[in-house]
mmCIF file of C-alpha atoms in Angstrom:
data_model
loop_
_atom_site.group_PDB
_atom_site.id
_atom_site.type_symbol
_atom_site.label_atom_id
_atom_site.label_comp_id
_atom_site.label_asym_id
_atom_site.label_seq_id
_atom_site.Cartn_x
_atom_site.Cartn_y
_atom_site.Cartn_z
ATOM 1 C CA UNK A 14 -34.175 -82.205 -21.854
ATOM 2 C CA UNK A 15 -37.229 -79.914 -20.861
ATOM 3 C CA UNK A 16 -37.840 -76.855 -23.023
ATOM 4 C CA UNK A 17 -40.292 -73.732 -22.789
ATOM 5 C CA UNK A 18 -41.432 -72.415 -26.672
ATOM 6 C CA UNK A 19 -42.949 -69.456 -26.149
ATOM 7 C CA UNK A 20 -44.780 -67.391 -28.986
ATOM 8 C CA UNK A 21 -44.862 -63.833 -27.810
ATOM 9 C CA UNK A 22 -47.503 -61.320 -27.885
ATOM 10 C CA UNK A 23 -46.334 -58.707 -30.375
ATOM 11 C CA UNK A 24 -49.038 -57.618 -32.617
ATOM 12 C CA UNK A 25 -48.206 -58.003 -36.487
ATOM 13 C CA UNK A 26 -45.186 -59.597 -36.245
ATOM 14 C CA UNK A 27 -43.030 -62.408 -35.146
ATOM 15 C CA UNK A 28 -40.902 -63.133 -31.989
ATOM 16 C CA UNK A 29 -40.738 -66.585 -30.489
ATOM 17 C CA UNK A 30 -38.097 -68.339 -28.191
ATOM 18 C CA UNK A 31 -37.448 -71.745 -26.796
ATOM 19 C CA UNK A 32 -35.530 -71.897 -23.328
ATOM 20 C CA UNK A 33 -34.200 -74.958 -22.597
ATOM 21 C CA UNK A 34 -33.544 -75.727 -18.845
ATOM 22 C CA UNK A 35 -30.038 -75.564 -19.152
ATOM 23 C CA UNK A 36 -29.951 -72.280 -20.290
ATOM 24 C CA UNK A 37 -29.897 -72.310 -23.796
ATOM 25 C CA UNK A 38 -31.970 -69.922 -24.739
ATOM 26 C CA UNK A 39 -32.557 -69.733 -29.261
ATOM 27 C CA UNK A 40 -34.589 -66.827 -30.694
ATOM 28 C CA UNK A 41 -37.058 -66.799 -33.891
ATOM 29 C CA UNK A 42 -37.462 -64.068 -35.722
ATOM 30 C CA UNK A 43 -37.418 -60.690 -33.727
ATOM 31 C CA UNK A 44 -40.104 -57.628 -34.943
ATOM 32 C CA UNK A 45 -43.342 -56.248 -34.794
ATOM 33 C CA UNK A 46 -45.143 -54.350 -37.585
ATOM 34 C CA UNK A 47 -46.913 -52.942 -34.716
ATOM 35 C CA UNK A 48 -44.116 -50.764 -33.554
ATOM 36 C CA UNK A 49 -40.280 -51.631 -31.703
ATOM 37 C CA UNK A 50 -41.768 -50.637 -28.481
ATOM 38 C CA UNK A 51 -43.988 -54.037 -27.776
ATOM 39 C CA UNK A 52 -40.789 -55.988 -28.468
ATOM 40 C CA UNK A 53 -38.293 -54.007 -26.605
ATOM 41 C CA UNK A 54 -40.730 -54.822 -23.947
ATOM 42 C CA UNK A 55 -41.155 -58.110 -24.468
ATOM 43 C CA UNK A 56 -36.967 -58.270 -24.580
ATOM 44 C CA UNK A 57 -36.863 -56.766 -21.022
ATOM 45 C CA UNK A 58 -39.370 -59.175 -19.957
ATOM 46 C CA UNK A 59 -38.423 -62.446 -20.903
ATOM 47 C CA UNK A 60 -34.561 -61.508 -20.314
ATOM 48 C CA UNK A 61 -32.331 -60.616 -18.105
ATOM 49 C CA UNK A 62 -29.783 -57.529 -19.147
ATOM 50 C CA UNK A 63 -26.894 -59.387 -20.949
ATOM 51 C CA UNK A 64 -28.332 -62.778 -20.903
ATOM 52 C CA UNK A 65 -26.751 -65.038 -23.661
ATOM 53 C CA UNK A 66 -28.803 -66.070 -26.562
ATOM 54 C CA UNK A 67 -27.113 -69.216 -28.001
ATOM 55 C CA UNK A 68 -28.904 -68.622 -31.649
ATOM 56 C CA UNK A 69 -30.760 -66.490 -33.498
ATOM 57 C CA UNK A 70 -32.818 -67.407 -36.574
ATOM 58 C CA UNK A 71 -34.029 -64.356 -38.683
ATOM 59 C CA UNK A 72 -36.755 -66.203 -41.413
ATOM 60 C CA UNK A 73 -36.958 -62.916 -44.320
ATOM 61 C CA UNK A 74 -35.905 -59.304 -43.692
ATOM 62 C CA UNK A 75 -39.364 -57.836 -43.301
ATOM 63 C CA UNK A 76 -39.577 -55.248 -40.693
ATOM 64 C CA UNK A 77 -41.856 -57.139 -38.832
ATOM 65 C CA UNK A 78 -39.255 -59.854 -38.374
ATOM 66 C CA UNK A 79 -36.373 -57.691 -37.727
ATOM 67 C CA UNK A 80 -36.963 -54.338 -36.197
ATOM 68 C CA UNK A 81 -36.172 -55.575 -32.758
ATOM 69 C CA UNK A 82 -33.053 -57.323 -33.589
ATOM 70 C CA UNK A 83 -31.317 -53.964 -32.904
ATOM 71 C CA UNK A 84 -32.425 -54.056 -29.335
ATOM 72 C CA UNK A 85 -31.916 -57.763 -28.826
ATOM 73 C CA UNK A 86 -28.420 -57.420 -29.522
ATOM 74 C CA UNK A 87 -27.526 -54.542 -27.195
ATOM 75 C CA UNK A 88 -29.712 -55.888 -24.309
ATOM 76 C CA UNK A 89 -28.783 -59.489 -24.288
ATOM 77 C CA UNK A 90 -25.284 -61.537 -26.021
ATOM 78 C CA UNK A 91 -26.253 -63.186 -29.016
ATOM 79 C CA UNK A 92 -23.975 -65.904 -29.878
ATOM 80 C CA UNK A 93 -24.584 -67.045 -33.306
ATOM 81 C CA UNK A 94 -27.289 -64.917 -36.048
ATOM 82 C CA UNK A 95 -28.411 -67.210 -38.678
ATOM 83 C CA UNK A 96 -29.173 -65.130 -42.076
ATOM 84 C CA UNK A 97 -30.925 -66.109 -44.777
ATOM 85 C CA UNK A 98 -28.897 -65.848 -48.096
ATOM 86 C CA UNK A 99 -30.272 -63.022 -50.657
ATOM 87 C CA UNK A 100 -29.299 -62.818 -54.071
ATOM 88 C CA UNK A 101 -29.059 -59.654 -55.399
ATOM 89 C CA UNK A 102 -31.910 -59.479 -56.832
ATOM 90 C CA UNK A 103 -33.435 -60.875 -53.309
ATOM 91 C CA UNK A 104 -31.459 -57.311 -51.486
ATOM 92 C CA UNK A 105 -33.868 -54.994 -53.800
ATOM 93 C CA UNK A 106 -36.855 -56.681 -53.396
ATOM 94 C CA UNK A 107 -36.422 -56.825 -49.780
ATOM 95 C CA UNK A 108 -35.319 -53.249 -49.636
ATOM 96 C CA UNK A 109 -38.709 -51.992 -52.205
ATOM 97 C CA UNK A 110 -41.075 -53.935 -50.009
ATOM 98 C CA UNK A 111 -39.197 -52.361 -46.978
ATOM 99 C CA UNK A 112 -39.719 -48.668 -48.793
ATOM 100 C CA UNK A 113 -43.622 -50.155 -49.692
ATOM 101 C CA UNK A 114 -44.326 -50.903 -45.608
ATOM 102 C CA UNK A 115 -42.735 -48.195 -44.166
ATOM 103 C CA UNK A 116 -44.896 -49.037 -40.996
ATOM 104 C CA UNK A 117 -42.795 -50.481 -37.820
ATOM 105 C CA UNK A 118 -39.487 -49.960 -39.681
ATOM 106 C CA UNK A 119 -36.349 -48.557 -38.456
ATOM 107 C CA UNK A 120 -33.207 -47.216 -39.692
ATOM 108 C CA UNK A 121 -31.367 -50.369 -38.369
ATOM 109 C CA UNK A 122 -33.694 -52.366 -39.898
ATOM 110 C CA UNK A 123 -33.787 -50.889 -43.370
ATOM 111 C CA UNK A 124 -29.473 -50.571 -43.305
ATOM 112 C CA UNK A 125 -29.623 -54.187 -42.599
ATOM 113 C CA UNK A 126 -31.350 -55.705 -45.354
ATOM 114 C CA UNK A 127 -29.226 -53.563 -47.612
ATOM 115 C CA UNK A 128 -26.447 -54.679 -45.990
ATOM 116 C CA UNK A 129 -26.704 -57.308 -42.960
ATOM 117 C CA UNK A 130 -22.827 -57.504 -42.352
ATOM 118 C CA UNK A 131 -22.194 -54.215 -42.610
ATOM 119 C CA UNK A 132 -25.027 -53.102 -40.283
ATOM 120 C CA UNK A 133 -24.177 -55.430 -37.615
ATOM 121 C CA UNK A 134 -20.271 -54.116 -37.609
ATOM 122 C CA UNK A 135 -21.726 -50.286 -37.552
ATOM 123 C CA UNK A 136 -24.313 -50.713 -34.673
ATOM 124 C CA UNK A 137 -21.872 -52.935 -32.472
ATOM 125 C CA UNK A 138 -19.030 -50.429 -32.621
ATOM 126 C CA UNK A 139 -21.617 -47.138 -31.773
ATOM 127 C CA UNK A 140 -23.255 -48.965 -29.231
ATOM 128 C CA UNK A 141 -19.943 -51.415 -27.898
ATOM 129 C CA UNK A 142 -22.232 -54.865 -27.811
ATOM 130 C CA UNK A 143 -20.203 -58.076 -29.237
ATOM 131 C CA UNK A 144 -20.644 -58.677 -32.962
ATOM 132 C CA UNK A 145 -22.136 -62.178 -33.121
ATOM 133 C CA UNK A 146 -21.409 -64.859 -35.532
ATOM 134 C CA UNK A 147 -23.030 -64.548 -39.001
ATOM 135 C CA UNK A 148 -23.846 -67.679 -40.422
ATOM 136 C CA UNK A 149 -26.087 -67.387 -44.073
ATOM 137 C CA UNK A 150 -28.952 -70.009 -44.508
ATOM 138 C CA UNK A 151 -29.406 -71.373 -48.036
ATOM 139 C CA UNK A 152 -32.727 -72.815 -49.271
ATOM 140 C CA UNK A 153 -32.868 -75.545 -51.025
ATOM 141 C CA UNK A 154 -33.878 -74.187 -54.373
ATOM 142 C CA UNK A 155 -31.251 -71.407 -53.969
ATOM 143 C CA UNK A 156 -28.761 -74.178 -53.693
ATOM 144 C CA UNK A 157 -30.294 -76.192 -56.515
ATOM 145 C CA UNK A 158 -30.231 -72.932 -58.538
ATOM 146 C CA UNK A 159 -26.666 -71.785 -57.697
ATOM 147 C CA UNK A 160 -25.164 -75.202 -58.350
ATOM 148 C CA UNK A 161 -21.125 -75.923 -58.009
ATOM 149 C CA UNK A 162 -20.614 -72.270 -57.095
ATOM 150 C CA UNK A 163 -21.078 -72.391 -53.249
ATOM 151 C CA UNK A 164 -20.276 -75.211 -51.196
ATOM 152 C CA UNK A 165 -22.724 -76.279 -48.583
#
């Protein structure tokens, strides 16, 4: 099966995509610290308006990987969002080095890595695109650390 990766232009940031040729399209990461403009343009140029995304793999909640998911999700249908999993502990450092790098970040993105569920939910019901299916990533050490409590 022939696939297209493609790492896309986007200033401090990241945004890549593979497109295999039968239409499976799967997303990495999805922000710019440059600004939300260069990827909503980048969005409108690689896809078409409501295109399905099959996956979408978001590495850390910095800005710069996540201040385009907003637009992603309203412009195209993104089946599945793969999360990592944050501790506690994991939501407030994400959300003080958020506050710290102000630059490139958006309401969305700083309500999301406060609260990724609960973002999602608010934004797809003001803006009527499909909630896609959350699925939360576990490193290694975090299941090493965490033990018998969570089931892999």
């Amino acid at each position: 099966m022939n696939m297209i990766r493609s790492f896309l232009p986007v200033g401090q940031g990241a945004f890549c995509i593979e497109q295999f040729k039968n239409g499976v399209n799967v997303v990495y990461d999805c922000g710019s610290q440059t600004g939300v403009k260069i990827i909503e343009k980048m969005i409108e140029s690689t896809f078409d308006k409501g295109e399905e995304i099959y996956a979408v793999f978001i590495s850390h909640l910095h800005s710069d990987h996540i201040n385009g998911l907003e637009f992603l999700l309203k412009y195209c249908r993104v089946k599945t969002l793969y999360l990592p999993y944050l501790t506690p502990q994991d939501i407030l450092i994400s959300t003080l080095i958020q506050d710290i790098t102000q630059g490139g970040s958006t309401q969305f993105a700083r309500e999301f890595v406060v609260d990724c569920e609960g973002a999602l939910k608010r934004y797809c019901k003001r803006y009527d695109f499909a909630l896609p299916e959350i699925k939360y990533v576990l490193s290694q050490e975090d299941l090493n650390d965490l033990g018998p409590e969570i089931e892999s």
